[in-house]
Structures are given as C-alpha cells and as structure tokens.
Short mmCIF file of C-alpha atoms in Angstrom, two decimals:
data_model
loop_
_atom_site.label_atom_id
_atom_site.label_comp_id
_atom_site.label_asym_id
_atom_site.label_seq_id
_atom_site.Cartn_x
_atom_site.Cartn_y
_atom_site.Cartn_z
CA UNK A 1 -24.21 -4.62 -18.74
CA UNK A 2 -26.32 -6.78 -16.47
CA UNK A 3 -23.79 -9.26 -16.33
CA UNK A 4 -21.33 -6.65 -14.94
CA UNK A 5 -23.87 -5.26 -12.32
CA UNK A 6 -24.21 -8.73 -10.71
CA UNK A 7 -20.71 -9.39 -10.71
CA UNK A 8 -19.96 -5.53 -8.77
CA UNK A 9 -22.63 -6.72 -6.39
CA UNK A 10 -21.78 -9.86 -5.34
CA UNK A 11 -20.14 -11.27 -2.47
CA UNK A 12 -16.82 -12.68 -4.96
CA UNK A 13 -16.32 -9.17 -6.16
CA UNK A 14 -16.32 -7.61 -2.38
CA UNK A 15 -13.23 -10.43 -1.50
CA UNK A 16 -11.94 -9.36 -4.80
CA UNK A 17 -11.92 -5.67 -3.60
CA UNK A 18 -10.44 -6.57 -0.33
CA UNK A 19 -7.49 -8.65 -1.89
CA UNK A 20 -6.77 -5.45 -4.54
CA UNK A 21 -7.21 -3.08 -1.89
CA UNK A 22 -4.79 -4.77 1.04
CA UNK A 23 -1.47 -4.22 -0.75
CA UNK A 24 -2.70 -0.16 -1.53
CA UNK A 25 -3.54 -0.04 2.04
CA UNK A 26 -0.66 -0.55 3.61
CA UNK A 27 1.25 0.91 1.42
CA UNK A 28 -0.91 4.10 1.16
CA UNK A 29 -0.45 4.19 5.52
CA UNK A 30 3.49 4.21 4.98
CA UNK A 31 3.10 6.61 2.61
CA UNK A 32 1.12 8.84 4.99
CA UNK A 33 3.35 8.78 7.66
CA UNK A 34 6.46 9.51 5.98
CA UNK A 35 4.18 12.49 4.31
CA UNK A 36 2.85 13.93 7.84
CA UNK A 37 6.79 13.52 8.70
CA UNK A 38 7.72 16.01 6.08
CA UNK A 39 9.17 13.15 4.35
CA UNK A 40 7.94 12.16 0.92
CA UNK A 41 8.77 8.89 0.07
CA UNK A 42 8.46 8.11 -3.70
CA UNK A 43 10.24 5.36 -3.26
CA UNK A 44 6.94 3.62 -1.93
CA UNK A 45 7.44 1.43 -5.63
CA UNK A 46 10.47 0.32 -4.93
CA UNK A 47 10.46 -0.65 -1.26
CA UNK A 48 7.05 -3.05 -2.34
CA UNK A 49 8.80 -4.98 -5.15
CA UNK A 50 11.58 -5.52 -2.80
CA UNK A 51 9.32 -6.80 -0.31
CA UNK A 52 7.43 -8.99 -2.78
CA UNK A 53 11.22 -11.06 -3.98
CA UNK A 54 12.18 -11.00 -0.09
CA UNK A 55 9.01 -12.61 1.30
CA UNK A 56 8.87 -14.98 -1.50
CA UNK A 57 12.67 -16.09 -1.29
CA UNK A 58 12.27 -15.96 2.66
CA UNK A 59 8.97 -18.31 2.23
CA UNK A 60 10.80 -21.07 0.11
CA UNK A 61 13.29 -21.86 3.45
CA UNK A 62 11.19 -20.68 6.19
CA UNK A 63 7.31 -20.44 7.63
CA UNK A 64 5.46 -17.98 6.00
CA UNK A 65 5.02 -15.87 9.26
CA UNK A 66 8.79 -15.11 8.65
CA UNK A 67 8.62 -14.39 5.31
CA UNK A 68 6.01 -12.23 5.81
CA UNK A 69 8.71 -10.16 8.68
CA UNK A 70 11.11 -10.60 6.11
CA UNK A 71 9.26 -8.24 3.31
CA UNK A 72 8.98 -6.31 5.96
CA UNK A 73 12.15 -6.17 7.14
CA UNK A 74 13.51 -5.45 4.22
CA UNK A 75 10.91 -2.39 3.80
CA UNK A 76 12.19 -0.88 6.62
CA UNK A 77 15.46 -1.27 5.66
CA UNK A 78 14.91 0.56 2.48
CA UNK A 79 13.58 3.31 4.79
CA UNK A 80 16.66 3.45 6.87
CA UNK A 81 18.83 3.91 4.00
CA UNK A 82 17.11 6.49 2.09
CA UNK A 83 16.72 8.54 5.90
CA UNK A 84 20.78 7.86 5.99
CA UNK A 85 21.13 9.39 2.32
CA UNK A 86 18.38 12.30 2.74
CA UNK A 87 19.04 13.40 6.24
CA UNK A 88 22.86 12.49 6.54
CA UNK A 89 24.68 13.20 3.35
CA UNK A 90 22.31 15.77 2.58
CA UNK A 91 21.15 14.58 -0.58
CA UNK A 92 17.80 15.15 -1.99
CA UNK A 93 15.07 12.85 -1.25
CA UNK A 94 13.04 12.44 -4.33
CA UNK A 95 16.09 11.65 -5.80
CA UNK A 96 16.99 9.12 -3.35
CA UNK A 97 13.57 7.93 -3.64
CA UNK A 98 13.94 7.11 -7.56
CA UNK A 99 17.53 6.02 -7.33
CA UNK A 100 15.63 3.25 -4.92
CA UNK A 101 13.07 2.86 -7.31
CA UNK A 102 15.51 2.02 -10.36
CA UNK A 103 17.61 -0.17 -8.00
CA UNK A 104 14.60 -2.05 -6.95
CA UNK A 105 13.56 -2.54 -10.49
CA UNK A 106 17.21 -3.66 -12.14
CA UNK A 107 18.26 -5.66 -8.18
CA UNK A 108 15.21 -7.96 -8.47
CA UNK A 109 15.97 -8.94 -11.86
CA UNK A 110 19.04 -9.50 -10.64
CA UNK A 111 18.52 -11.08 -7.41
CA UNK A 112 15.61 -13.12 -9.11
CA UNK A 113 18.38 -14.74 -11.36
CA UNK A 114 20.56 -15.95 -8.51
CA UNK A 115 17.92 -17.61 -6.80
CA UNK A 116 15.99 -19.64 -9.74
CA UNK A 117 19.23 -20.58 -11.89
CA UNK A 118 18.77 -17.90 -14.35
CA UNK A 119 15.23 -17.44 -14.83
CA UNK A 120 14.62 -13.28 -14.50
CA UNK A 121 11.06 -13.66 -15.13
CA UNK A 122 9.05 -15.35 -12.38
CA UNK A 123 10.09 -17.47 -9.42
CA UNK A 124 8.04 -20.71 -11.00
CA UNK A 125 10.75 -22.80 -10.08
CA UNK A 126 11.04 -21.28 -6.30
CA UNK A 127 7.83 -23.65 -4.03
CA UNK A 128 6.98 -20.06 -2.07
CA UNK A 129 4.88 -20.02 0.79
CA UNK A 130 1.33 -18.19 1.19
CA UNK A 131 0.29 -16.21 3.71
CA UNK A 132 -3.25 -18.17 4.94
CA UNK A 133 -6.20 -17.46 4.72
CA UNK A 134 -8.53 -16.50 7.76
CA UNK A 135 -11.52 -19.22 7.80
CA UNK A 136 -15.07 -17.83 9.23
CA UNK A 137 -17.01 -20.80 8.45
CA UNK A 138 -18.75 -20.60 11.95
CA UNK A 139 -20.34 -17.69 11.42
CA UNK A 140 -22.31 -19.76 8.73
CA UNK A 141 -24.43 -20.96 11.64
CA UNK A 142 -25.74 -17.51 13.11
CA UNK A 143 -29.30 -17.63 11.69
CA UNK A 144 -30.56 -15.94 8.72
CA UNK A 145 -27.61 -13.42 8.10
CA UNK A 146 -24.91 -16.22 8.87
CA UNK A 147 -24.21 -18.12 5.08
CA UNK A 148 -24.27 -14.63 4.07
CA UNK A 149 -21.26 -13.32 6.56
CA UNK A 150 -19.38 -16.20 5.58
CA UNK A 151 -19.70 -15.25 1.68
CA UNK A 152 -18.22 -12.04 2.42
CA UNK A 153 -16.10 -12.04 5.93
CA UNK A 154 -14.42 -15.25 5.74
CA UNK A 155 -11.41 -15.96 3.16
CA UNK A 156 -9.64 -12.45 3.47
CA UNK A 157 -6.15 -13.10 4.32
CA UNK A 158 -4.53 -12.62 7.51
CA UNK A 159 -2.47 -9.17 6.39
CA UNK A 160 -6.07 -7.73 5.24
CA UNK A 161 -7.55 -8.17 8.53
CA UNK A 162 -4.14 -6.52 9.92
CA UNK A 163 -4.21 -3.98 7.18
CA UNK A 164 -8.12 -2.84 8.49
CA UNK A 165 -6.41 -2.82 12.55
CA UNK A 166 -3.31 -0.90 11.02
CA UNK A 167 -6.32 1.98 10.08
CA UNK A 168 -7.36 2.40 13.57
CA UNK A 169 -3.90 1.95 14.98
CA UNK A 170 -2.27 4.79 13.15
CA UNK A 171 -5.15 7.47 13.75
CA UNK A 172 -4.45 6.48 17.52
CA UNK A 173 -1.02 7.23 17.12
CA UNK A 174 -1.61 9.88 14.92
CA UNK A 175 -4.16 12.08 16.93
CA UNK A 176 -4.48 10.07 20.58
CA UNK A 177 -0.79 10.73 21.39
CA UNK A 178 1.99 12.70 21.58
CA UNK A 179 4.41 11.35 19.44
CA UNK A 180 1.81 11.50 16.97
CA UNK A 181 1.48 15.29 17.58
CA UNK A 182 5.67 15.41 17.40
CA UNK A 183 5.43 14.12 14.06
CA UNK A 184 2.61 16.04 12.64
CA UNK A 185 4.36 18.99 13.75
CA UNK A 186 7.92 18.22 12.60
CA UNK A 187 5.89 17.85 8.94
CA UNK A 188 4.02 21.07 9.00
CA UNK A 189 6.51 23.40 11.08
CA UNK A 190 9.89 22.11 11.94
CA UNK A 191 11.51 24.62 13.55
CA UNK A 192 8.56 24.88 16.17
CA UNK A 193 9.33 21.17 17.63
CA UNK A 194 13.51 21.84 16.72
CA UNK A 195 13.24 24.43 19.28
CA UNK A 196 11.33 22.36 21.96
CA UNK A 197 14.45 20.10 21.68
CA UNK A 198 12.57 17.50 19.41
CA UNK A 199 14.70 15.41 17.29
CA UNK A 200 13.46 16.31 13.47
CA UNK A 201 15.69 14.38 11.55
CA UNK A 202 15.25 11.20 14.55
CA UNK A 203 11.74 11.20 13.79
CA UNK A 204 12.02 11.53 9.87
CA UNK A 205 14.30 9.04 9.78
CA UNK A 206 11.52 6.53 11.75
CA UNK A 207 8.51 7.58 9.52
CA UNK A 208 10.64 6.48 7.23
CA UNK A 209 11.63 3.36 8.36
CA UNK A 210 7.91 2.73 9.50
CA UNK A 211 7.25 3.74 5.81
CA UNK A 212 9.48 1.30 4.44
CA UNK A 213 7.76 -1.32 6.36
CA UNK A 214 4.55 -0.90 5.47
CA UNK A 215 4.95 -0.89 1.73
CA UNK A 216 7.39 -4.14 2.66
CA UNK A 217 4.21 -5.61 4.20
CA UNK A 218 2.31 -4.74 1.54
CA UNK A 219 4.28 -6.53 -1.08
CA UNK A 220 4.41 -9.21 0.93
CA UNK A 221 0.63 -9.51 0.89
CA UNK A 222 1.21 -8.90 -3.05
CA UNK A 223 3.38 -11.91 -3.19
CA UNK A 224 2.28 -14.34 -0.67
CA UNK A 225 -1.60 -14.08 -1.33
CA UNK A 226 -2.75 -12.06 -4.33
CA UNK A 227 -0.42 -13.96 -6.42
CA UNK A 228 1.47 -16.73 -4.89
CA UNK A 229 5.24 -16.13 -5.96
CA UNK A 230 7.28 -13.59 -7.90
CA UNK A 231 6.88 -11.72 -11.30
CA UNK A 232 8.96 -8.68 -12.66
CA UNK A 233 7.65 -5.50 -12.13
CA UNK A 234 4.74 -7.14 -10.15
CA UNK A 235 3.75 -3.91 -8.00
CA UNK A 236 2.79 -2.52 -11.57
CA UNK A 237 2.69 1.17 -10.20
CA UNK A 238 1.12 0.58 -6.72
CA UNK A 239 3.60 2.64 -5.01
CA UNK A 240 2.07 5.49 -6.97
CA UNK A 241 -1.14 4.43 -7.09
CA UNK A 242 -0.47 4.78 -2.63
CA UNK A 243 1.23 8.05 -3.31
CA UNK A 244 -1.91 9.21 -4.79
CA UNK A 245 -4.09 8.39 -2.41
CA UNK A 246 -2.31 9.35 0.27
CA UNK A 247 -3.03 12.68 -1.04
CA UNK A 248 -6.48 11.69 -2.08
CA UNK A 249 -7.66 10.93 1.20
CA UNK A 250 -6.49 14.57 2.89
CA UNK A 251 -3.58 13.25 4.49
CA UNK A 252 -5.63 11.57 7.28
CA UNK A 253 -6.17 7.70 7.74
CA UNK A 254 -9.67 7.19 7.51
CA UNK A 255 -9.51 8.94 4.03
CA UNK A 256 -6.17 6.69 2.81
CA UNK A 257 -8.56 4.15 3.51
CA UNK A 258 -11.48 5.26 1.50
CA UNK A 259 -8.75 6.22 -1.30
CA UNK A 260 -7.27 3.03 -1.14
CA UNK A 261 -10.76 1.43 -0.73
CA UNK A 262 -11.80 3.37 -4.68
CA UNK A 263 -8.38 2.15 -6.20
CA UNK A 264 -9.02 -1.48 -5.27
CA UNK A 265 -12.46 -1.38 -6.47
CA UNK A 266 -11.33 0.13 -9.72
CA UNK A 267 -8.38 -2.38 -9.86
CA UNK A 268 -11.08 -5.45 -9.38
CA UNK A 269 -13.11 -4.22 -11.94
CA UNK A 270 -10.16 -4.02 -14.31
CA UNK A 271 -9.59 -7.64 -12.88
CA UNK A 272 -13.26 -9.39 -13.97
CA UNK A 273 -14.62 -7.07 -16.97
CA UNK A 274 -11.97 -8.98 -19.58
CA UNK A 275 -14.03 -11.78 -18.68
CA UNK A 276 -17.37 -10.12 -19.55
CA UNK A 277 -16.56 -7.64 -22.34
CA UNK A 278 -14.24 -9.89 -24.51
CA UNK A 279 -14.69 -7.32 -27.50
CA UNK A 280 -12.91 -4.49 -25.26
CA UNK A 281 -8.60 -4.71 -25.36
CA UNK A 282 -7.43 -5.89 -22.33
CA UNK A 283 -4.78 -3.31 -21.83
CA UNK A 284 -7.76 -0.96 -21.69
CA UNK A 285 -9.04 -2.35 -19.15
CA UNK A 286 -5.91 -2.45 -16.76
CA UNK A 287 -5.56 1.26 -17.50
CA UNK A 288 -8.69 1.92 -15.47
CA UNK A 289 -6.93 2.47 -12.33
CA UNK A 290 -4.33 4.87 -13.90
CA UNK A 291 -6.80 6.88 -15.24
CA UNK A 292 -8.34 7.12 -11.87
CA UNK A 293 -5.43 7.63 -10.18
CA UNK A 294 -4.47 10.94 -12.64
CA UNK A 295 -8.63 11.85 -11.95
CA UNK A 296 -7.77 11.73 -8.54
CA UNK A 297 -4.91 13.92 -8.51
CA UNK A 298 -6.50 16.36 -10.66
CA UNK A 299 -9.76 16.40 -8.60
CA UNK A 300 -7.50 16.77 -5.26
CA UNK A 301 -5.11 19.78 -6.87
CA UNK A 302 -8.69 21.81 -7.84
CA UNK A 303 -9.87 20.99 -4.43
CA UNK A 304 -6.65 22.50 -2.65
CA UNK A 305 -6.53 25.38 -4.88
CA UNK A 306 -10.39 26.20 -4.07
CA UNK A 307 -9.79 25.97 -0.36
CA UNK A 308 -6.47 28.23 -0.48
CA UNK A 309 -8.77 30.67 -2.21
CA UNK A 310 -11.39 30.82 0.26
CA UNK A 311 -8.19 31.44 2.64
CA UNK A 312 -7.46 34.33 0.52
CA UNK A 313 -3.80 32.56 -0.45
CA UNK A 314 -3.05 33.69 -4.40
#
C-alpha cells in the first residue's frame, strides 16, 4: 500500500494522468458540444479509432503536424456524414451513431490490412510519426521550485497543452458569445431560435462536425503519443468513457474537464498498480475505469432526479 501511495503522488504519475486524460479531453469537449447542440453523438468511439489509423497512416508519408490535421480531418468528416444522415434523410441519430461505430470497428481492420500487407493487428510494420513532446527544461533554473516544475510541466505533449487551451476556448465560445448562446439554445429549445430565423439543423450539423474533430484529435493524441502507432480496438471504450463525462461534468466545460481529469486518473492507476500488486488479475485492474464510469452515471442520474424533485417535476 505504501508503494502505491508514492507512486499516486509523484511527479511520473501526474504526466501519467495528463497523457490518460488528453485523449478523454478532447473527446469529452466534442462530445459536449454536439450535446448542448441537441445532438448526441455516440458515435464519439468510432470517430477516435478512425482518427487514431488516419493520423498514423498520414504520419508514415508526411510530418506529424499533418497527420495530426489528418485525424482530425477525418473526425470531422465523420461528423459531416452522420449530420447528412440525421438531419437530411431523416434517419435517427443514435442509430447513425452506432452504424459509425461498427463501421469504424470492421473499416480499420480493413483499412489496417491494405496498408501493412495483411497484418489486421497493429501497424508494426508502418515507421509512424509522434506528435513531440513540449521540453521545459528551462524552468529547471528558477530557484528552489524550478527542478520541481520541470518534473511535472515539461514532457506533456503538444495536443495536451492544446487540449488544456481547448477548455478555456470553448467556455468562451460557449458563454462569451453569441453563437455560443445560438447553440445552447437550439439544444434546449429549438423552436425559440427556428423562429428568430436561426438555422437549427446548420448549426447541428457544425457541432457535429466540430464534434467529429475533436474526438479525431483525440485519437490522434491516442496514436501519435500515448502509444506510438496503431492497434485494433485501441480507443478501448473512450468514446464512452467521454460520453459519460460529458454528462458527469453538468454539461459545462470546466466540469468535462474535472470528469475527464477523474477518468484519467483512474485509467493511470489501472496503468501502474499491475506493476505493484502482481497477485491481483490484470483484467481487474483495467476494469477500474468502467466501473467508474457506470459509478458515474449512476451518481449523475440520482443527482438529476433529486434536483427535478426539488423543482417539483414527478
């Protein structure tokens, strides 16, 4: 047990945190904007593992700056077509969101074959690119405090440090101006802003793109940093996980943050305690953050029913 308290508090476990937490992050902030749109995208899954194979295909041939566009590219993408299927042909958009899901799965598989030679595994044979790392070793001189700065500040990667200026960015677009307000209010009332002559469907359809994007990002982080290349299934549930604490954290950005913050902690953990508890299975372990997640969602459905109460809602 003492062994696992020095690990949570030490400067390695923080950067572990961060690197867990990035990919969640961003894709927890796409998810929140296509919720506030009144569009739910479940497809958040989907749209990451296609954005991990696209970076890391992009990153063999190109710099890793355009690999990096290209996850999210492709993200976006994703978003556009699931808009086109949802808010065009009328069709329903959790189903669109699975159908994505399942064709992300199966197409990656696929797509993974074409590119290695065969293998449908991992992209071993594929020399990807990583996304660098941002290096803080300056701040090693600032007396006293500076070696341990460095320790913790420097060797994030340059999506995390994006990821933290993506928090900020979206509650200033969110509540600072009036698109923002247009698509708060085509989520919670759509006829109101239909009737000011405000595009709903126009502005669904970009949350979603946006959405797409930033789950794109995010498995582009997945791919090009946590793990440098390309498994199957590599998101392992993340897009959930995101869905989950979008809901989590109140629907508001500083909260998908915190939520996403708790996930990656939980994730780490499930990371370095096979190392220190060797008598505990290791699928255990990596169920911690399911379990959390289902906690969560419990927790937030009590929470939401109390409050509806107090309203006097039955």
């Amino acid at each position: 047990m003492m062994e696992l308290l020095i690990t949570v508090f030490s400067a390695t476990f923080f950067v572990t945190i961060i690197r867990t937490t990035t990919p969640l992050l961003l894709a927890t902030l796409g998810g929140l904007i296509a919720d506030l749109g009144g569009a739910l995208n479940v497809a958040l899954e989907g749209m990451m593992l296609i954005g991990c194979l696209t970076a890391v295909i992009v990153s063999v041939y190109a710099p890793w700056y355009v690999a990096v566009a290209a996850g999210l590219g492709a993200g976006a993408l994703l978003g556009l077509i699931m808009a086109f299927f949802a808010f065009r042909l009328k069709a329903d958009i959790i189903l669109v969101g699975f159908a994505i899901n399942i064709l992300a799965a199966g197409g990656t598989v696929f797509a993974l074959a074409i590119a290695t030679g065969g293998d449908k595994g991992t992209s071993i044979n594929l020399q990807s690119k990583a996304v660098p790392a941002v290096d803080l070793s300056f701040l090693s001189a600032i007396p006293g405090i500076g070696p341990v700065l460095k320790s913790f500040l420097s060797g994030h990667s340059v999506l995390s440090w994006l990821a933290a200026f993506l928090v900020f960015a979206v509650w200033y677009f969110l509540y600072r101006t009036p698109w923002g307000l247009w698509l708060r209010g085509v989520g919670e009332y759509p006829a109101a802003p239909e009737a000011a002559g405000i595009p709903v469907n126009k502005i669904r359809t970009l949350s979603l793109v946006v959405s797409g994007a930033l789950a794109g990002l995010g498995g582009a982080q997945l791919a090009m940093f946590n793990y440098v290349g390309f498994t199957r299934d590599m998101t392992a549930g993340r897009g959930f996980i995101a869905l989950g604490a979008v809901l989590l954290g109140a629907r508001h950005p500083v909260g998908a943050l915190l939520a996403a913050l708790l996930f990656g902690a939980f994730e780490a953990l499930a990371v370095v305690m096979p190392g220190l508890f060797n008598d505990i299975p290791a699928e255990l372990i990596r169920m911690i953050p399911f379990v959390v997640t289902i906690a969560a969602l419990v927790l937030f459905s009590i929470r939401a029913q109390r409050a509806l109460a107090l309203r006097g809602v039955k």
